[in-house]
Short mmCIF file of N, CA and C in Angstrom, two decimals:
data_model
loop_
_atom_site.label_atom_id
_atom_site.label_comp_id
_atom_site.label_asym_id
_atom_site.label_seq_id
_atom_site.Cartn_x
_atom_site.Cartn_y
_atom_site.Cartn_z
N MET D 1 55.69 -59.30 -27.01
CA MET D 1 55.07 -60.25 -26.23
C MET D 1 55.02 -61.53 -26.84
N MET D 2 55.49 -62.47 -26.26
CA MET D 2 55.48 -63.69 -27.04
C MET D 2 54.18 -64.65 -26.95
N ARG D 3 53.91 -65.03 -28.08
CA ARG D 3 52.51 -65.80 -28.59
C ARG D 3 52.96 -67.32 -27.96
N LEU D 4 51.52 -68.24 -27.46
CA LEU D 4 51.59 -69.40 -27.26
C LEU D 4 52.33 -70.61 -28.46
N ASP D 5 51.92 -70.16 -29.53
CA ASP D 5 52.38 -70.92 -30.94
C ASP D 5 53.99 -70.58 -31.28
N GLU D 6 54.63 -69.52 -30.59
CA GLU D 6 55.81 -69.36 -30.39
C GLU D 6 56.76 -70.34 -29.80
N LEU D 7 56.21 -71.03 -28.69
CA LEU D 7 56.88 -71.73 -27.85
C LEU D 7 57.57 -72.78 -28.65
N LYS D 8 58.64 -73.21 -28.16
CA LYS D 8 59.56 -74.47 -28.67
C LYS D 8 59.06 -75.39 -28.02
N LYS D 9 59.28 -76.46 -29.26
CA LYS D 9 58.58 -77.92 -28.76
C LYS D 9 59.67 -78.72 -28.81
N GLY D 10 59.72 -79.82 -27.78
CA GLY D 10 60.85 -80.62 -27.77
C GLY D 10 60.17 -82.03 -28.03
N PHE D 11 60.84 -83.14 -27.92
CA PHE D 11 60.28 -84.48 -27.99
C PHE D 11 59.52 -85.04 -26.80
N TRP D 12 59.55 -84.61 -25.85
CA TRP D 12 58.24 -84.92 -24.91
C TRP D 12 57.51 -83.56 -24.68
N GLY D 13 56.97 -82.84 -25.44
CA GLY D 13 56.24 -81.52 -25.37
C GLY D 13 57.11 -79.98 -25.57
N TYR D 14 56.78 -79.04 -24.79
CA TYR D 14 57.48 -77.94 -24.79
C TYR D 14 58.48 -77.87 -24.02
N LYS D 15 59.60 -76.95 -24.37
CA LYS D 15 60.83 -77.00 -23.77
C LYS D 15 60.55 -76.05 -22.47
N LYS D 16 61.19 -76.41 -21.41
CA LYS D 16 61.00 -75.58 -20.42
C LYS D 16 61.48 -74.32 -20.31
N GLU D 17 62.82 -74.13 -20.99
CA GLU D 17 62.84 -72.48 -20.99
C GLU D 17 62.02 -71.75 -22.20
N SER D 18 61.56 -72.36 -22.97
CA SER D 18 60.40 -71.90 -23.54
C SER D 18 59.52 -71.33 -22.95
N VAL D 19 59.20 -72.28 -21.94
CA VAL D 19 57.48 -72.29 -21.09
C VAL D 19 58.12 -71.06 -20.32
N TYR D 20 59.15 -70.85 -19.84
CA TYR D 20 59.43 -70.23 -18.58
C TYR D 20 59.67 -68.47 -19.14
N GLN D 21 60.19 -68.36 -20.51
CA GLN D 21 60.34 -67.55 -21.23
C GLN D 21 58.57 -66.82 -21.24
N TYR D 22 57.74 -67.68 -21.80
CA TYR D 22 56.66 -67.32 -21.99
C TYR D 22 55.84 -66.94 -20.66
N ILE D 23 56.15 -67.55 -19.81
CA ILE D 23 55.62 -67.17 -18.66
C ILE D 23 56.19 -65.69 -18.01
N ALA D 24 57.20 -65.55 -18.28
CA ALA D 24 58.00 -64.19 -17.88
C ALA D 24 57.13 -63.47 -18.58
N ALA D 25 57.27 -63.52 -19.92
CA ALA D 25 56.54 -62.43 -20.97
C ALA D 25 55.24 -62.17 -20.28
N MET D 26 54.42 -62.99 -20.09
CA MET D 26 53.15 -62.93 -19.63
C MET D 26 53.09 -62.21 -18.47
N GLU D 27 53.98 -62.57 -17.60
CA GLU D 27 54.04 -61.83 -16.25
C GLU D 27 54.65 -60.29 -16.39
N ASP D 28 55.52 -60.11 -17.28
CA ASP D 28 55.93 -58.66 -17.92
C ASP D 28 54.62 -57.88 -18.39
N GLU D 29 53.79 -58.54 -19.11
CA GLU D 29 52.91 -57.95 -19.81
C GLU D 29 51.75 -57.56 -18.76
N ALA D 30 51.41 -58.52 -18.01
CA ALA D 30 50.45 -58.51 -16.98
C ALA D 30 50.97 -57.40 -15.57
N ALA D 31 52.25 -57.18 -15.69
CA ALA D 31 52.79 -55.96 -14.72
C ALA D 31 52.42 -54.80 -15.30
N ARG D 32 53.23 -54.87 -16.60
CA ARG D 32 52.87 -53.34 -17.53
C ARG D 32 51.55 -53.28 -17.52
N LYS D 33 50.63 -54.14 -17.82
CA LYS D 33 49.14 -53.72 -17.99
C LYS D 33 48.69 -53.17 -16.39
N LEU D 34 49.28 -54.09 -15.30
CA LEU D 34 48.71 -53.43 -14.21
C LEU D 34 49.22 -51.79 -13.80
N VAL D 35 50.58 -51.43 -14.23
CA VAL D 35 51.34 -50.32 -13.97
C VAL D 35 50.29 -49.38 -14.65
N GLN D 36 49.89 -49.93 -15.85
CA GLN D 36 49.18 -48.64 -16.72
C GLN D 36 48.18 -48.59 -16.17
N GLN D 37 47.22 -49.90 -15.36
CA GLN D 37 46.06 -49.51 -14.89
C GLN D 37 45.97 -48.67 -13.80
N GLN D 38 47.13 -48.63 -13.04
CA GLN D 38 47.60 -47.97 -11.73
C GLN D 38 47.86 -46.50 -12.05
N GLU D 39 48.47 -46.27 -13.19
CA GLU D 39 48.78 -44.92 -13.47
C GLU D 39 47.13 -44.28 -14.04
N GLN D 40 46.86 -45.19 -14.67
CA GLN D 40 45.10 -44.61 -15.12
C GLN D 40 44.53 -44.51 -13.95
N ALA D 41 44.45 -45.21 -13.02
CA ALA D 41 43.53 -45.27 -11.94
C ALA D 41 44.22 -44.10 -10.92
N GLU D 42 45.30 -43.55 -10.95
CA GLU D 42 46.06 -42.66 -10.07
C GLU D 42 45.56 -41.41 -10.91
N LYS D 43 45.51 -41.17 -12.29
CA LYS D 43 44.97 -40.16 -13.05
C LYS D 43 43.59 -39.86 -12.80
N GLU D 44 42.96 -40.74 -12.91
CA GLU D 44 41.57 -40.92 -12.58
C GLU D 44 41.11 -40.10 -11.11
N ALA D 45 41.95 -40.92 -10.10
CA ALA D 45 41.66 -40.35 -8.82
C ALA D 45 42.04 -39.14 -8.70
N ASP D 46 43.33 -38.54 -9.31
CA ASP D 46 43.36 -37.21 -9.08
C ASP D 46 42.46 -36.45 -9.97
N LYS D 47 41.96 -36.77 -11.08
CA LYS D 47 40.99 -35.97 -11.76
C LYS D 47 40.08 -36.20 -10.62
N ALA D 48 39.29 -37.23 -10.33
CA ALA D 48 38.18 -37.02 -9.47
C ALA D 48 38.49 -36.10 -8.36
N GLN D 49 39.63 -36.36 -7.54
CA GLN D 49 39.87 -35.48 -6.60
C GLN D 49 39.71 -33.74 -7.12
N LYS D 50 40.08 -33.57 -7.99
CA LYS D 50 40.05 -32.20 -8.38
C LYS D 50 38.83 -31.54 -8.86
N ARG D 51 37.98 -32.72 -9.33
CA ARG D 51 36.52 -32.81 -9.33
C ARG D 51 35.81 -32.50 -8.15
N ILE D 52 36.27 -33.01 -7.11
CA ILE D 52 35.58 -32.98 -5.78
C ILE D 52 36.13 -31.80 -5.17
N CYS D 53 37.12 -31.17 -5.19
CA CYS D 53 37.49 -29.92 -4.83
C CYS D 53 36.75 -28.86 -5.56
N GLU D 54 36.64 -28.93 -6.78
CA GLU D 54 35.70 -27.77 -7.51
C GLU D 54 34.38 -27.80 -6.89
N LEU D 55 33.79 -29.26 -6.88
CA LEU D 55 32.44 -29.40 -6.57
C LEU D 55 32.35 -28.91 -5.06
N GLU D 56 33.16 -29.26 -4.12
CA GLU D 56 33.33 -28.53 -2.70
C GLU D 56 33.47 -26.92 -2.87
N GLU D 57 34.13 -26.43 -3.62
CA GLU D 57 34.29 -24.99 -3.61
C GLU D 57 33.12 -24.61 -4.04
N ALA D 58 32.36 -24.88 -5.10
CA ALA D 58 31.00 -24.70 -5.84
C ALA D 58 30.03 -24.51 -4.58
N LEU D 59 30.19 -25.72 -3.93
CA LEU D 59 29.29 -26.13 -2.58
C LEU D 59 29.45 -24.99 -1.88
N LYS D 60 30.35 -24.63 -1.54
CA LYS D 60 30.73 -23.57 -0.37
C LYS D 60 30.16 -22.14 -0.79
N ILE D 61 30.36 -21.80 -2.13
CA ILE D 61 29.72 -20.80 -2.79
C ILE D 61 28.34 -20.69 -2.97
N LEU D 62 27.78 -21.72 -3.24
CA LEU D 62 26.27 -21.90 -3.26
C LEU D 62 25.71 -21.91 -1.86
N ARG D 63 26.49 -22.33 -0.97
CA ARG D 63 26.01 -22.46 0.66
C ARG D 63 25.75 -21.09 1.17
N GLU D 64 27.04 -20.03 0.60
CA GLU D 64 27.10 -18.73 1.24
C GLU D 64 26.05 -17.94 0.39
N GLU D 65 25.71 -18.19 -1.00
CA GLU D 65 24.71 -17.63 -1.56
C GLU D 65 23.21 -17.88 -1.17
N ASN D 66 23.15 -19.21 -0.72
CA ASN D 66 22.19 -19.30 0.05
C ASN D 66 21.55 -18.87 1.29
N LYS D 67 22.53 -18.41 1.78
CA LYS D 67 22.72 -17.91 3.22
C LYS D 67 22.18 -16.48 3.11
N ALA D 68 22.95 -15.99 2.01
CA ALA D 68 22.55 -14.84 2.04
C ALA D 68 21.26 -14.60 1.34
N LEU D 69 20.70 -15.33 0.12
CA LEU D 69 19.54 -15.32 0.06
C LEU D 69 18.47 -15.44 1.18
N TYR D 70 18.81 -16.66 1.83
CA TYR D 70 17.71 -16.71 3.18
C TYR D 70 17.86 -15.15 3.96
N GLN D 71 18.86 -14.60 4.06
CA GLN D 71 18.82 -13.58 4.98
C GLN D 71 18.12 -12.51 4.33
N ASP D 72 18.08 -12.32 3.09
CA ASP D 72 17.48 -11.31 2.19
C ASP D 72 15.80 -11.67 2.23
N GLN D 73 15.89 -13.30 2.02
CA GLN D 73 13.84 -13.25 2.36
C GLN D 73 13.73 -12.94 3.63
N ILE D 74 14.34 -13.33 4.89
CA ILE D 74 14.20 -12.68 5.92
C ILE D 74 13.95 -11.55 6.15
N HIS D 75 14.82 -10.83 5.58
CA HIS D 75 14.65 -9.17 5.52
C HIS D 75 13.53 -8.59 4.89
N ILE D 76 13.11 -9.17 3.83
CA ILE D 76 11.88 -9.15 3.01
C ILE D 76 10.73 -9.42 3.62
N SER D 77 10.66 -10.78 4.30
CA SER D 77 9.75 -10.92 5.15
C SER D 77 9.21 -9.90 6.31
N GLU D 78 10.50 -9.62 6.95
CA GLU D 78 10.42 -8.46 8.10
C GLU D 78 9.91 -7.24 7.56
N THR D 79 10.32 -6.80 6.66
CA THR D 79 9.98 -5.57 6.05
C THR D 79 8.30 -5.39 5.48
N LEU D 80 8.12 -6.83 4.81
CA LEU D 80 6.65 -6.70 4.35
C LEU D 80 5.72 -6.78 5.49
N MET D 81 6.17 -7.56 6.77
CA MET D 81 5.31 -7.55 7.86
C MET D 81 5.33 -6.04 8.39
N GLU D 82 6.26 -5.24 8.40
CA GLU D 82 6.20 -3.81 8.95
C GLU D 82 5.56 -3.23 8.19
N ALA D 83 5.44 -3.29 6.68
CA ALA D 83 4.75 -2.51 5.81
C ALA D 83 3.33 -3.05 6.13
N GLN D 84 2.83 -4.18 6.27
CA GLN D 84 1.57 -4.33 6.45
C GLN D 84 0.92 -3.77 7.95
N LYS D 85 1.92 -3.92 9.05
CA LYS D 85 1.41 -3.06 10.20
C LYS D 85 1.27 -1.70 10.25
N TYR D 86 2.27 -1.23 9.26
CA TYR D 86 1.78 0.08 9.07
C TYR D 86 0.92 0.76 8.13
N SER D 87 0.61 -0.46 7.14
CA SER D 87 -0.40 -0.01 6.55
C SER D 87 -1.86 -0.09 7.37
N ARG D 88 -1.89 -1.48 8.18
CA ARG D 88 -3.09 -1.23 9.23
C ARG D 88 -3.12 -0.12 10.18
N LYS D 89 -2.07 0.54 10.39
CA LYS D 89 -2.13 1.53 11.41
C LYS D 89 -2.49 2.75 10.78
N MET D 90 -2.23 2.99 9.61
CA MET D 90 -2.46 4.02 8.64
C MET D 90 -3.99 4.11 8.47
N ASN D 91 -4.47 2.85 8.04
CA ASN D 91 -5.85 2.73 7.80
C ASN D 91 -6.98 3.05 9.03
N GLU D 92 -6.30 2.24 10.44
CA GLU D 92 -6.96 3.00 11.22
C GLU D 92 -7.00 4.39 11.55
N GLU D 93 -5.97 4.91 11.48
CA GLU D 93 -5.46 6.57 11.67
C GLU D 93 -6.60 7.20 10.89
N THR D 94 -6.76 6.78 9.43
CA THR D 94 -7.35 7.37 8.42
C THR D 94 -8.92 7.48 8.97
N ALA D 95 -9.52 5.84 9.28
CA ALA D 95 -10.74 5.84 9.70
C ALA D 95 -11.10 6.88 10.84
N ARG D 96 -9.99 6.84 12.01
CA ARG D 96 -10.50 7.55 13.23
C ARG D 96 -10.31 8.80 12.78
N ARG D 97 -9.52 9.59 11.93
CA ARG D 97 -9.55 10.87 11.33
C ARG D 97 -11.08 11.02 10.60
N ALA D 98 -11.32 10.28 9.95
CA ALA D 98 -12.63 10.74 9.07
C ALA D 98 -13.78 10.52 10.10
N GLU D 99 -13.88 9.56 11.01
CA GLU D 99 -14.84 9.70 12.04
C GLU D 99 -14.68 10.91 12.92
N GLU D 100 -13.76 11.41 13.17
CA GLU D 100 -13.76 12.79 13.73
C GLU D 100 -14.30 13.76 12.93
N ALA D 101 -13.95 13.86 12.03
CA ALA D 101 -14.33 14.74 10.84
C ALA D 101 -15.70 14.74 10.35
N ASN D 102 -16.32 13.61 10.28
CA ASN D 102 -17.66 13.38 10.52
C ASN D 102 -18.52 13.98 11.65
N LYS D 103 -17.86 13.51 13.03
CA LYS D 103 -18.68 14.32 14.00
C LYS D 103 -18.36 15.65 14.15
N GLU D 104 -17.17 16.32 13.56
CA GLU D 104 -17.27 17.70 13.66
C GLU D 104 -18.09 18.13 12.38
N MET D 105 -18.38 17.71 11.43
CA MET D 105 -19.04 18.27 10.56
C MET D 105 -20.17 17.97 10.95
N GLU D 106 -20.88 16.86 11.76
CA GLU D 106 -22.26 16.75 12.13
C GLU D 106 -22.65 17.90 13.04
N THR D 107 -21.71 18.06 13.92
CA THR D 107 -21.60 19.01 15.13
C THR D 107 -21.83 20.38 14.18
N ALA D 108 -21.05 20.83 13.39
CA ALA D 108 -21.47 22.08 12.83
C ALA D 108 -22.69 22.06 11.92
N PHE D 109 -23.11 21.12 11.32
CA PHE D 109 -24.41 21.08 10.76
C PHE D 109 -25.55 21.25 11.72
N GLN D 110 -25.29 20.54 12.74
CA GLN D 110 -26.58 20.72 14.10
C GLN D 110 -26.21 22.22 14.27
N VAL D 111 -25.03 22.77 14.75
CA VAL D 111 -25.37 24.00 14.77
C VAL D 111 -25.87 25.05 14.25
N HIS D 112 -25.51 24.83 12.86
CA HIS D 112 -26.30 25.65 11.80
C HIS D 112 -27.37 25.56 11.80
N ARG D 113 -27.93 24.30 11.72
CA ARG D 113 -29.32 23.87 11.62
C ARG D 113 -30.07 24.56 12.81
N ASP D 114 -29.59 24.40 14.14
CA ASP D 114 -29.99 25.04 15.23
C ASP D 114 -30.37 26.61 15.02
N ARG D 115 -29.13 27.45 14.30
CA ARG D 115 -29.11 28.68 14.31
C ARG D 115 -30.16 28.89 13.34
N LEU D 116 -30.38 28.12 12.29
CA LEU D 116 -31.26 28.43 11.29
C LEU D 116 -32.84 28.48 11.74
N GLU D 117 -32.94 27.40 12.71
CA GLU D 117 -34.21 27.14 13.34
C GLU D 117 -34.68 28.42 14.23
N GLU D 118 -33.42 28.73 14.92
CA GLU D 118 -33.63 30.13 15.81
C GLU D 118 -33.89 31.36 14.96
N TYR D 119 -33.32 31.33 13.82
CA TYR D 119 -33.50 32.71 12.92
C TYR D 119 -35.07 32.63 12.25
N GLY D 120 -35.44 31.19 12.04
CA GLY D 120 -36.61 31.01 11.67
C GLY D 120 -37.68 31.54 12.53
N LYS D 121 -37.33 30.88 13.81
CA LYS D 121 -38.40 31.25 15.07
C LYS D 121 -38.55 32.86 15.07
N LYS D 122 -37.42 33.56 15.13
CA LYS D 122 -37.04 34.97 15.40
C LYS D 122 -37.72 35.68 13.94
N VAL D 123 -37.69 34.87 12.71
CA VAL D 123 -38.35 35.70 11.74
C VAL D 123 -39.97 35.60 11.64
N GLY D 124 -40.36 34.12 12.13
CA GLY D 124 -41.66 34.05 12.22
C GLY D 124 -42.34 35.36 13.40
N LYS D 125 -41.42 35.19 14.42
CA LYS D 125 -41.99 36.21 15.50
C LYS D 125 -42.10 37.86 15.07
N LEU D 126 -41.07 38.12 14.22
CA LEU D 126 -40.88 39.29 13.90
C LEU D 126 -42.23 39.63 12.97
N GLY D 127 -42.41 38.56 12.03
CA GLY D 127 -43.59 38.53 11.20
C GLY D 127 -45.01 38.84 12.01
N ARG D 128 -45.01 38.22 13.07
CA ARG D 128 -46.20 38.25 13.67
C ARG D 128 -46.34 39.50 14.33
N VAL D 129 -45.18 40.05 15.19
CA VAL D 129 -45.00 41.41 15.41
C VAL D 129 -45.26 42.46 14.53
N LEU D 130 -44.59 42.37 13.26
CA LEU D 130 -45.06 43.36 12.34
C LEU D 130 -46.47 43.31 11.69
N ARG D 131 -47.37 42.39 11.73
CA ARG D 131 -48.40 41.91 11.20
C ARG D 131 -49.19 42.60 12.52
N GLU D 132 -49.32 42.26 13.78
CA GLU D 132 -49.86 42.95 14.87
C GLU D 132 -49.73 44.40 14.66
N LEU D 133 -48.60 44.78 14.49
CA LEU D 133 -48.18 46.30 14.52
C LEU D 133 -48.97 46.91 13.28
N LEU D 134 -48.87 46.43 12.15
CA LEU D 134 -49.75 46.74 10.81
C LEU D 134 -51.27 46.70 11.07
N GLU D 135 -51.52 45.83 11.86
CA GLU D 135 -53.18 45.66 12.28
C GLU D 135 -53.41 46.77 13.08
N ASP D 136 -52.52 46.99 14.25
CA ASP D 136 -52.81 48.12 15.10
C ASP D 136 -52.62 49.38 14.59
N MET D 137 -51.79 49.49 13.46
CA MET D 137 -51.76 51.11 12.86
C MET D 137 -52.91 50.99 11.70
N GLU D 138 -53.43 50.13 10.93
CA GLU D 138 -54.42 49.96 10.32
C GLU D 138 -55.88 50.36 11.27
N ALA D 139 -55.99 49.49 12.26
CA ALA D 139 -57.11 49.88 13.09
C ALA D 139 -57.09 51.59 13.66
N GLU D 140 -55.78 51.71 14.09
CA GLU D 140 -55.74 53.25 14.46
C GLU D 140 -55.88 54.16 13.32
N THR D 141 -55.19 54.04 12.04
CA THR D 141 -55.42 54.75 10.84
C THR D 141 -57.06 54.80 10.58
N GLU D 142 -57.67 53.65 10.86
CA GLU D 142 -59.46 53.67 10.54
C GLU D 142 -59.98 54.69 11.62
N HIS D 143 -59.80 54.45 12.60
CA HIS D 143 -59.84 55.23 13.93
C HIS D 143 -59.85 56.77 13.53
N THR D 144 -58.49 57.20 13.11
CA THR D 144 -58.13 58.51 13.01
C THR D 144 -58.79 59.09 11.77
N GLU D 145 -59.19 58.09 10.66
CA GLU D 145 -59.98 58.57 9.57
C GLU D 145 -61.38 58.66 10.05
N GLU D 146 -61.74 58.10 11.10
CA GLU D 146 -63.21 58.33 11.25
C GLU D 146 -63.04 59.42 12.24
N GLU D 147 -62.31 59.87 12.76
CA GLU D 147 -62.31 61.02 13.52
C GLU D 147 -62.02 62.42 12.71
N ILE D 148 -61.25 61.95 11.49
CA ILE D 148 -60.98 63.32 10.91
C ILE D 148 -62.11 63.46 9.95
N GLY D 149 -63.09 62.26 9.57
CA GLY D 149 -64.30 62.18 8.91
C GLY D 149 -65.24 63.47 9.91
N LYS D 150 -65.20 62.78 11.15
CA LYS D 150 -66.00 63.62 11.93
C LYS D 150 -65.90 64.91 12.15
N VAL D 151 -64.52 65.17 12.26
CA VAL D 151 -64.27 66.86 12.39
C VAL D 151 -64.51 67.45 10.85
N LYS D 152 -64.39 66.91 9.91
CA LYS D 152 -64.63 67.43 8.47
C LYS D 152 -66.12 67.81 8.29
N GLU D 153 -67.02 66.74 8.70
CA GLU D 153 -68.47 67.12 9.01
C GLU D 153 -68.54 68.23 9.77
N GLN D 154 -68.07 68.57 10.84
CA GLN D 154 -68.27 69.69 11.80
C GLN D 154 -67.67 70.89 11.12
N ALA D 155 -66.42 70.73 10.47
CA ALA D 155 -65.59 71.88 10.19
C ALA D 155 -66.02 72.53 9.06
N PRO D 156 -66.89 72.12 8.34
CA PRO D 156 -67.63 73.05 7.11
C PRO D 156 -68.55 73.99 7.68
N ALA D 157 -69.26 73.39 8.51
CA ALA D 157 -70.35 74.27 8.95
C ALA D 157 -69.57 75.46 10.08
N HIS D 158 -68.74 75.00 10.57
CA HIS D 158 -68.01 76.43 11.39
C HIS D 158 -66.98 76.79 10.57
N GLY D 159 -66.52 76.45 9.51
CA GLY D 159 -65.40 77.31 8.56
C GLY D 159 -63.97 76.59 9.23
N LEU D 160 -64.00 75.78 9.59
CA LEU D 160 -62.54 75.41 10.12
C LEU D 160 -61.73 74.43 9.15
N ALA D 161 -60.73 74.64 9.17
CA ALA D 161 -59.82 73.81 8.42
C ALA D 161 -59.24 72.62 9.12
N VAL D 162 -58.96 71.62 8.36
CA VAL D 162 -58.74 70.52 9.14
C VAL D 162 -56.87 70.81 9.62
N PHE D 163 -56.28 71.37 8.59
CA PHE D 163 -54.80 71.79 8.77
C PHE D 163 -54.70 73.09 8.47
N PRO D 164 -54.72 74.06 9.56
CA PRO D 164 -55.12 75.59 9.58
C PRO D 164 -53.79 76.23 8.71
N LYS D 165 -53.76 77.15 8.07
CA LYS D 165 -52.90 77.62 7.22
C LYS D 165 -51.95 78.62 8.24
N LYS D 166 -50.81 78.90 8.18
CA LYS D 166 -49.98 79.52 9.01
C LYS D 166 -49.87 80.94 8.18
N PRO D 167 -49.94 82.29 9.00
CA PRO D 167 -49.80 83.33 8.52
C PRO D 167 -48.54 83.44 7.70
N GLY D 168 -48.29 83.87 6.62
CA GLY D 168 -47.24 84.43 6.09
C GLY D 168 -46.78 83.05 4.84
N ASN D 169 -47.65 82.00 4.94
CA ASN D 169 -47.01 80.97 4.07
C ASN D 169 -47.69 81.26 2.64
N GLY D 170 -48.44 81.97 2.62
CA GLY D 170 -48.95 82.06 1.13
C GLY D 170 -47.97 83.00 0.24
N ARG D 171 -48.44 82.98 -1.31
CA ARG D 171 -47.38 83.48 -1.98
C ARG D 171 -47.92 85.34 -2.16
N GLN D 172 -46.63 85.65 -2.26
CA GLN D 172 -46.68 87.07 -2.47
C GLN D 172 -46.24 87.37 -3.83
N GLU D 173 -47.00 88.11 -4.52
CA GLU D 173 -46.83 88.35 -5.92
C GLU D 173 -45.89 89.59 -6.07
N SER D 174 -44.91 89.62 -6.95
CA SER D 174 -44.08 91.03 -6.99
C SER D 174 -44.53 91.75 -8.21
N ALA D 175 -44.38 93.02 -8.04
CA ALA D 175 -44.84 94.14 -8.87
C ALA D 175 -43.97 94.54 -9.75
#
C-alpha cells in the first residue's frame, strides 16, 4: 500500500499520476478490507446459523423432554389422586368393618351377659328350692325324730324294737 509521504511532488504540488495511484491503492486497500470483512461476516453468519440450528435442535429436544415430563407429572398427579381416593375408601371400609365388629361384639357380650344373668337367676332359684327342700327335710327329720323318740319311749315298756330283726339273720356258729 502506498503511503502519503510516497507521493511524488511536482512544481505546483503533487503529481496527478501519483495522486491517482494513491487513490487507486486506497481503493484497492478499502476493497480488500471490505472483502475480508464480508468474508468474516459470512463466516460469522455461517457460524451463527450453525449455532441457531444447534440451539433450535436443543430447544426441540428440550420441548419434547418437557412434554414428556409434563405427561409424567400429570400421570403422577392422577396416580396420587387415585391413591388418596383409594386410601379414603379403605379408611372408610376399615371404619365400617370396625363398627360392625364392635356391634357384633357388643351383641355377643349382651347375649352372654343375659345368659349369665339368666343362669344367676336359675342358680338363685335353685338355691332357694334347695334351701326350702333342706328346711322341709330338716323339719321332716325333726318330726321323724320326735316320732321315733315317742316310739322308743313306748317300745321299752312293750319290748318292741324300732327295727325288728328278721329271722335267720343272726350268726350261726359252726362246730
